[in-house]
């Protein structure tokens, strides 16, 4: 029996281009909107940018977990009656693409906010909730979930404070010390494909 590649794989390049562009749009639009909103509650610019960075990392983590669970359920269901011509893996991918609207993005948003509430790196005035930046979190969860349907999937790099600044991975923020070798904190994560940077993130370097 000849095996035809699934629709998901055939459309992979165009979907990848759209999702990479969407990630850039979120950086340019939703991130800045969230920053403006947070500044009404927090005067510390570093804390505002740290909050947004953690939100991005947590959104990708929550969306990847949701995707894995969704994929397991779909594979279990389709394996009962699958006969081809495409492989079961391709059939699973095609099904997920056709039914991406079944992704419970609100559950992921809630998970991200829960994780942010216990993060030791960020703090928020007790009378305010991280839900104020849920528009950004929702957009990130959506794009992160869709990026898991790519072959290979895309992910964000997890940076650590004090790491050596990498020109290939980050742009320096405008308020950086451009002679400093170490990252003080991160503003936005780099987008990766198989450990290769495809979109640079942003970091602040200071002595």
XYZ file of N, CA and C in Angstrom:
621
model
N 0.850 -1.197 0.000
C 0.000 0.000 0.000
C 0.884 1.246 0.000
N 0.690 2.136 -0.955
C 1.497 3.356 -0.983
C 1.051 4.299 0.135
N 2.018 5.008 0.663
C 1.725 5.887 1.795
C 1.804 7.343 1.342
N 0.709 8.066 1.428
C 0.724 9.471 1.008
C 0.923 10.345 2.236
N 1.758 11.396 2.111
C 1.950 12.276 3.262
C 0.660 13.006 3.611
N 0.433 13.214 4.898
C -0.802 13.870 5.331
C -0.833 15.340 4.931
N -2.022 15.890 4.979
C -2.238 17.299 4.638
C -1.385 18.205 5.527
N -1.278 17.839 6.804
C -0.512 18.653 7.753
C 0.934 18.799 7.309
N 1.526 17.688 6.856
C 2.930 17.735 6.434
C 3.087 18.509 5.130
N 2.142 18.351 4.212
C 2.220 19.062 2.921
C 2.142 20.574 3.120
N 1.356 20.990 4.121
C 1.156 22.420 4.377
C 2.161 22.969 5.399
N 3.110 22.140 5.795
C 3.992 22.485 6.914
C 4.727 23.816 6.717
N 5.322 24.007 5.535
C 6.142 25.208 5.294
C 5.318 26.496 5.379
N 4.127 26.477 4.787
C 3.305 27.694 4.808
C 2.758 27.961 6.212
N 2.391 26.904 6.944
C 1.904 27.080 8.316
C 3.025 27.598 9.213
N 4.232 27.071 8.993
C 5.390 27.509 9.780
C 5.629 29.002 9.567
N 5.591 29.441 8.322
C 5.819 30.861 8.020
C 4.770 31.744 8.694
N 3.510 31.312 8.654
C 2.420 32.081 9.283
C 2.596 32.164 10.798
N 2.979 31.047 11.411
C 3.115 31.010 12.874
C 4.326 31.813 13.353
N 5.417 31.763 12.585
C 6.594 32.571 12.935
C 6.237 34.056 12.835
N 5.489 34.415 11.794
C 5.051 35.813 11.639
C 4.126 36.220 12.781
N 3.235 35.313 13.185
C 2.317 35.605 14.287
C 3.081 35.821 15.587
N 4.117 35.024 15.816
C 4.953 35.188 17.008
C 5.576 36.591 17.017
N 6.025 37.042 15.846
C 6.578 38.387 15.715
C 5.536 39.460 15.979
N 4.311 39.220 15.504
C 3.218 40.178 15.735
C 2.900 40.313 17.228
N 2.915 39.174 17.935
C 2.636 39.203 19.381
C 3.695 40.025 20.101
N 4.944 39.851 19.689
C 6.043 40.635 20.269
C 5.809 42.134 20.037
N 5.379 42.483 18.831
C 5.223 43.888 18.452
C 3.945 44.530 18.984
N 2.893 43.721 19.170
C 1.603 44.296 19.540
C 1.138 43.914 20.951
N 0.752 42.646 21.125
C 0.206 42.222 22.423
C 1.192 42.411 23.574
N 2.482 42.187 23.298
C 3.499 42.381 24.357
C 3.531 43.840 24.813
N 3.519 44.751 23.856
C 3.569 46.181 24.196
C 2.290 46.627 24.902
N 1.140 46.086 24.461
C -0.126 46.399 25.131
C -0.088 45.938 26.587
N 0.449 44.728 26.802
C 0.547 44.178 28.160
C 1.504 45.018 29.010
N 2.590 45.461 28.388
C 3.564 46.294 29.103
C 2.920 47.609 29.552
N 2.171 48.228 28.644
C 1.477 49.486 28.966
C 0.498 49.284 30.118
N -0.226 48.173 30.061
C -1.213 47.854 31.097
C -0.539 47.632 32.454
N 0.545 46.873 32.447
C 1.245 46.570 33.699
C 1.856 47.813 34.331
N 2.281 48.741 33.504
C 2.904 49.970 34.026
C 1.917 50.824 34.827
N 0.630 50.606 34.642
C -0.360 51.342 35.443
C -0.390 50.828 36.884
N 0.139 49.606 37.095
C 0.156 49.015 38.434
C 1.559 48.960 39.030
N 2.581 48.857 38.165
C 3.956 48.649 38.621
C 4.862 49.686 37.964
N 5.606 50.422 38.771
C 6.492 51.459 38.225
C 7.858 50.904 37.821
N 8.191 49.731 38.343
C 9.495 49.125 38.083
C 9.511 48.461 36.700
N 10.234 49.073 35.750
C 10.287 48.565 34.373
C 10.826 47.145 34.312
N 11.865 46.863 35.096
C 12.439 45.513 35.082
C 11.409 44.470 35.492
N 10.639 44.760 36.545
C 9.625 43.795 36.997
C 8.548 43.588 35.926
N 8.139 44.670 35.274
C 7.135 44.577 34.196
C 7.642 43.659 33.089
N 8.896 43.848 32.679
C 9.445 43.040 31.590
C 9.678 41.593 32.021
N 10.057 41.407 33.277
C 10.212 40.035 33.794
C 8.869 39.290 33.790
N 7.813 39.991 34.188
C 6.474 39.385 34.215
C 6.077 38.901 32.822
N 6.317 39.745 31.820
C 5.944 39.388 30.445
C 6.779 38.211 29.939
N 8.059 38.205 30.276
C 8.936 37.100 29.856
C 8.486 35.779 30.479
N 8.205 35.800 31.770
C 7.730 34.588 32.463
C 6.389 34.141 31.863
N 5.533 35.103 31.542
C 4.236 34.769 30.920
C 4.449 34.035 29.598
N 5.442 34.471 28.821
C 5.725 33.819 27.532
C 6.215 32.383 27.736
N 7.159 32.208 28.672
C 7.676 30.859 28.945
C 6.576 29.932 29.456
N 5.788 30.429 30.408
C 4.728 29.605 31.002
C 3.632 29.279 29.986
N 3.361 30.205 29.069
C 2.344 29.962 28.035
C 2.773 28.825 27.123
N 4.039 28.821 26.721
C 4.538 27.735 25.872
C 4.510 26.407 26.628
N 4.882 26.446 27.909
C 4.880 25.213 28.702
C 3.457 24.645 28.824
N 2.499 25.505 29.143
C 1.104 25.056 29.313
C 0.526 24.541 28.002
N 0.814 25.239 26.899
C 0.281 24.830 25.592
C 0.885 23.499 25.142
N 2.176 23.297 25.419
C 2.819 22.028 25.036
C 2.227 20.859 25.822
N 1.973 21.082 27.107
C 1.360 20.031 27.930
C -0.043 19.704 27.414
N -0.811 20.737 27.095
C -2.175 20.546 26.583
C -2.144 19.804 25.250
N -1.181 20.144 24.409
C -1.054 19.485 23.096
C -0.752 18.000 23.261
N 0.180 17.691 24.173
C 0.526 16.281 24.399
C -0.692 15.469 24.829
N -1.468 16.032 25.757
C -2.657 15.328 26.250
C -3.705 15.175 25.143
N -3.885 16.240 24.368
C -4.839 16.229 23.255
C -4.436 15.161 22.232
N -3.140 15.106 21.918
C -2.631 14.162 20.920
C -2.816 12.715 21.380
N -2.589 12.464 22.665
C -2.776 11.106 23.211
C -4.228 10.672 23.041
N -5.156 11.577 23.378
C -6.594 11.242 23.248
C -6.974 10.976 21.790
N -6.469 11.808 20.882
C -6.780 11.642 19.456
C -6.196 10.333 18.931
N -4.945 10.019 19.309
C -4.309 8.781 18.840
C -5.080 7.557 19.329
N -5.501 7.590 20.589
C -6.260 6.460 21.138
C -7.565 6.258 20.369
N -8.235 7.358 20.046
C -9.514 7.281 19.333
C -9.322 6.791 17.898
N -8.357 7.375 17.181
C -8.169 7.029 15.761
C -7.573 5.638 15.571
N -6.774 5.175 16.531
C -6.104 3.877 16.368
C -7.116 2.727 16.305
N -8.294 2.939 16.861
C -9.322 1.884 16.886
C -9.806 1.514 15.491
N -9.871 2.524 14.589
C -10.407 2.227 13.256
C -9.503 2.645 12.115
N -8.226 2.934 12.412
C -7.339 3.452 11.355
C -6.887 2.356 10.407
N -6.969 2.640 9.082
C -6.490 1.665 8.101
C -5.644 2.308 7.000
N -5.502 3.598 6.994
C -4.682 4.238 5.975
C -5.506 5.032 4.981
N -4.933 5.502 3.846
C -3.584 5.195 3.350
C -2.459 5.925 4.102
N -2.759 7.029 4.787
C -1.686 7.732 5.508
C -1.381 7.013 6.814
N -0.219 7.306 7.370
C 0.169 6.687 8.635
C -0.748 7.191 9.754
N -0.790 6.448 10.847
C -1.605 6.858 11.996
C -1.122 8.210 12.510
N 0.197 8.406 12.529
C 0.762 9.664 13.029
C 0.290 10.848 12.175
N 0.279 10.668 10.854
C -0.197 11.729 9.958
C -1.691 11.970 10.145
N -2.442 10.888 10.342
C -3.888 11.010 10.552
C -4.175 11.786 11.840
N -3.387 11.519 12.873
C -3.538 12.221 14.151
C -3.266 13.710 13.965
N -2.173 14.022 13.256
C -1.799 15.411 13.010
C -2.876 16.138 12.197
N -3.373 15.480 11.172
C -4.426 16.084 10.334
C -5.688 16.352 11.155
N -6.043 15.398 12.010
C -7.234 15.564 12.850
C -7.069 16.765 13.778
N -5.907 16.855 14.418
C -5.668 17.967 15.350
C -5.768 19.304 14.623
N -5.201 19.372 13.416
C -5.264 20.616 12.643
C -6.695 21.000 12.295
N -7.488 20.018 11.943
C -8.893 20.292 11.570
C -9.739 20.655 12.787
N -9.286 20.233 13.973
C -10.088 20.460 15.180
C -9.329 21.255 16.242
N -8.495 22.172 15.782
C -7.727 22.996 16.733
C -8.640 23.806 17.648
N -9.868 24.050 17.191
C -10.820 24.816 18.012
C -11.229 24.048 19.266
N -10.913 22.747 19.316
C -11.230 21.956 20.518
C -10.195 22.172 21.626
N -9.094 22.845 21.291
C -8.078 23.162 22.306
C -8.702 24.100 23.337
N -8.665 23.672 24.606
C -9.234 24.470 25.696
C -8.204 25.510 26.132
N -8.143 26.607 25.379
C -7.125 27.624 25.639
C -7.320 28.280 27.007
N -8.588 28.391 27.456
C -8.831 29.019 28.760
C -8.205 28.214 29.895
N -8.215 26.897 29.768
C -7.582 26.050 30.788
C -6.075 26.331 30.840
N -5.476 26.533 29.669
C -4.044 26.862 29.622
C -3.777 28.236 30.231
N -4.634 29.212 29.908
C -4.490 30.562 30.479
C -4.534 30.484 32.004
N -5.500 29.734 32.526
C -5.627 29.565 33.980
C -4.376 28.925 34.578
N -3.833 27.947 33.866
C -2.627 27.242 34.315
C -1.425 28.196 34.358
N -1.321 29.038 33.332
C -0.226 30.017 33.270
C -0.317 30.985 34.454
N -1.507 31.496 34.713
C -1.705 32.454 35.806
C -1.387 31.801 37.151
N -1.785 30.536 37.307
C -1.464 29.793 38.543
C 0.049 29.696 38.736
N 0.742 29.347 37.662
C 2.201 29.211 37.733
C 2.875 30.542 38.027
N 2.366 31.612 37.427
C 2.952 32.931 37.645
C 2.756 33.403 39.080
N 1.637 33.026 39.673
C 1.355 33.418 41.057
C 2.344 32.834 42.057
N 2.983 31.723 41.693
C 3.944 31.101 42.625
C 5.394 31.243 42.146
N 5.597 32.003 41.053
C 6.961 32.189 40.546
C 7.777 33.053 41.511
N 8.973 32.586 41.897
C 9.802 33.367 42.829
C 10.465 34.586 42.178
N 10.422 34.658 40.830
C 11.134 35.727 40.122
C 10.302 36.981 39.915
N 8.994 36.865 40.105
C 8.124 38.019 39.830
C 7.156 38.250 40.987
N 6.725 39.490 41.118
C 5.734 39.809 42.147
C 4.754 40.815 41.569
N 3.602 40.910 42.206
C 2.518 41.739 41.708
C 1.772 42.305 42.901
N 1.273 43.530 42.819
C 0.483 44.051 43.947
C -0.652 43.077 44.285
N -0.839 42.737 45.553
C -1.803 41.704 45.932
C -3.240 41.981 45.498
N -3.576 43.262 45.328
C -4.963 43.581 44.951
C -5.224 43.392 43.449
N -4.163 43.097 42.676
C -4.293 42.915 41.230
C -3.967 41.463 40.883
N -4.543 40.981 39.788
C -4.311 39.606 39.368
C -3.617 39.604 38.007
N -2.794 38.582 37.753
C -2.128 38.471 36.452
C -3.132 38.318 35.301
N -4.380 38.118 35.629
C -5.424 38.004 34.605
C -5.500 39.271 33.739
N -4.962 40.378 34.245
C -4.988 41.630 33.463
C -4.214 41.490 32.146
N -3.259 40.539 32.083
C -2.544 40.343 30.813
C -2.978 39.039 30.123
N -4.217 38.631 30.383
C -4.706 37.372 29.805
C -4.805 37.416 28.273
N -4.955 38.613 27.685
C -4.995 38.717 26.215
C -3.660 38.267 25.626
N -2.558 38.712 26.242
C -1.226 38.288 25.805
C -1.043 36.790 26.020
N -1.412 36.311 27.191
C -1.246 34.890 27.519
C -2.044 34.013 26.554
N -3.263 34.408 26.279
C -4.129 33.650 25.363
C -3.499 33.577 23.960
N -3.004 34.723 23.475
C -2.390 34.762 22.139
C -1.164 33.848 22.086
N -0.356 33.882 23.147
C 0.837 33.038 23.204
C 0.481 31.556 23.274
N -0.523 31.213 24.067
C -0.955 29.812 24.165
C -1.441 29.293 22.811
N -2.217 30.109 22.116
C -2.728 29.724 20.792
C -1.583 29.442 19.826
N -0.624 30.375 19.750
C 0.461 30.198 18.780
C 1.367 29.041 19.199
N 1.591 28.883 20.499
C 2.445 27.790 20.984
C 1.815 26.431 20.696
N 0.491 26.324 20.893
C -0.207 25.069 20.605
C -0.076 24.732 19.122
N -0.332 25.715 18.263
C -0.246 25.491 16.813
C 1.171 25.126 16.388
N 2.174 25.696 17.055
C 3.566 25.397 16.709
C 3.941 23.946 17.007
N 3.176 23.293 17.883
C 3.436 21.874 18.185
C 2.982 20.970 17.040
N 2.137 21.492 16.143
C 1.662 20.692 15.004
C 2.644 20.727 13.838
N 3.696 21.522 13.953
C 4.698 21.591 12.891
C 5.671 20.421 13.009
N 6.303 20.088 11.886
C 7.309 19.018 11.878
C 8.620 19.609 11.350
N 9.624 19.872 12.214
C 9.620 19.699 13.671
C 8.854 20.837 14.366
N 8.428 20.614 15.617
C 7.723 21.675 16.350
C 8.665 22.819 16.711
N 8.086 23.979 16.984
C 8.871 25.139 17.420
C 8.686 25.327 18.924
N 9.699 25.909 19.554
C 9.640 26.133 20.999
C 10.434 27.393 21.330
N 10.302 27.858 22.567
C 11.079 29.022 22.990
C 12.254 28.574 23.856
N 13.331 29.345 23.792
C 14.507 29.064 24.619
C 14.269 29.597 26.022
N 14.688 28.834 27.017
C 14.557 29.263 28.412
C 15.891 29.854 28.852
N 15.885 31.154 29.143
C 17.110 31.833 29.556
C 17.251 31.882 31.071
N 18.464 32.093 31.513
C 18.707 32.235 32.955
C 19.432 33.550 33.218
N 19.061 34.209 34.310
C 19.736 35.447 34.698
C 21.224 35.170 34.886
N 22.053 36.063 34.379
C 23.493 35.909 34.558
C 24.173 35.071 33.495
N 23.385 34.549 32.510
C 24.008 33.761 31.449
C 24.814 34.681 30.527
N 25.756 34.098 29.815
C 26.558 34.837 28.858
C 25.655 35.311 27.717
N 25.729 36.589 27.385
C 24.895 37.132 26.314
C 25.294 36.508 24.979
N 24.302 36.052 24.216
C 24.547 35.438 22.910
C 23.990 36.322 21.804
N 24.868 36.766 20.918
C 24.465 37.610 19.783
C 23.534 36.853 18.831
N 23.685 35.540 18.774
C 22.852 34.749 17.856
C 21.452 34.504 18.424
N 21.330 34.653 19.751
C 20.056 34.326 20.400
C 19.222 35.549 20.750
N 19.871 36.669 21.060
C 19.139 37.847 21.545
C 19.578 39.150 20.889
N 18.633 40.069 20.846
C 18.946 41.483 20.643
C 19.126 42.080 22.037
N 19.979 43.099 22.160
C 20.077 43.821 23.429
C 18.992 44.881 23.495
N 18.352 45.011 24.644
C 17.390 46.091 24.852
C 18.122 47.426 24.800
N 17.380 48.456 24.448
C 17.957 49.785 24.265
C 18.609 50.320 25.541
N 18.087 49.900 26.707
C 18.644 50.392 27.977
C 19.746 49.489 28.531
N 20.294 48.621 27.675
C 21.383 47.736 28.089
C 22.705 48.482 28.168
N 23.619 47.905 28.940
C 25.018 48.306 28.873
C 25.617 47.451 27.753
N 25.946 48.094 26.634
C 26.363 47.342 25.449
C 27.769 46.750 25.571
N 28.471 47.071 26.660
C 29.792 46.467 26.881
C 29.707 45.299 27.868
N 28.552 45.099 28.470
C 28.393 44.028 29.465
C 28.273 42.669 28.773
N 28.882 41.661 29.369
C 28.902 40.324 28.758
C 27.781 39.420 29.254
N 27.150 39.802 30.371
C 26.157 38.911 30.981
C 24.741 39.483 30.899
N 23.774 38.582 30.802
C 22.361 38.962 30.766
C 21.875 39.249 32.186
N 21.348 40.455 32.402
C 20.777 40.792 33.718
C 19.398 40.157 33.845
N 18.576 40.306 32.792
C 17.271 39.645 32.731
C 16.780 39.638 31.296
N 15.755 38.828 31.030
C 15.237 38.644 29.675
C 13.916 39.400 29.479
N 13.736 39.905 28.284
C 12.524 40.643 27.929
C 11.595 39.774 27.087
N 12.171 38.963 26.199
C 11.379 38.121 25.289
C 12.211 36.915 24.893
N 11.602 35.730 24.818
C 12.391 34.532 24.493
C 12.697 34.407 23.001
N 13.790 33.721 22.712
C 14.123 33.385 21.324
C 13.252 32.209 20.890
N 12.896 32.188 19.605
C 12.119 31.076 19.052
C 13.082 30.091 18.406
N 12.904 28.803 18.737
C 13.864 27.771 18.323
C 13.209 26.672 17.489
N 14.036 26.113 16.605
C 13.637 24.920 15.856
C 14.812 23.956 15.907
N 14.611 22.820 16.574
C 15.710 21.852 16.749
C 16.976 22.514 17.302
N 16.801 23.330 18.340
C 17.922 24.002 19.014
C 18.618 25.066 18.162
N 18.016 25.432 17.039
C 18.558 26.501 16.197
C 17.645 27.725 16.336
N 18.239 28.899 16.556
C 17.448 30.130 16.705
C 16.883 30.547 15.351
N 15.559 30.722 15.287
C 14.967 31.213 14.042
C 14.411 32.626 14.208
N 14.121 33.032 15.454
C 13.761 34.428 15.746
C 14.478 34.811 17.047
N 15.252 35.879 17.000
C 15.972 36.307 18.194
C 15.025 36.817 19.265
N 15.384 36.597 20.507
C 14.675 37.167 21.634
C 15.273 38.519 21.990
N 14.957 39.005 23.177
C 15.484 40.284 23.640
C 15.930 40.144 25.080
N 17.085 40.723 25.391
C 17.615 40.641 26.755
C 18.260 41.967 27.145
N 18.365 42.172 28.449
C 19.020 43.363 29.004
C 20.364 42.928 29.585
N 21.419 43.601 29.172
C 22.746 43.312 29.737
C 23.189 44.476 30.600
N 23.718 44.140 31.760
C 24.209 45.166 32.691
C 25.429 44.651 33.419
N 26.239 45.571 33.869
C 27.419 45.173 34.666
C 27.037 45.080 36.135
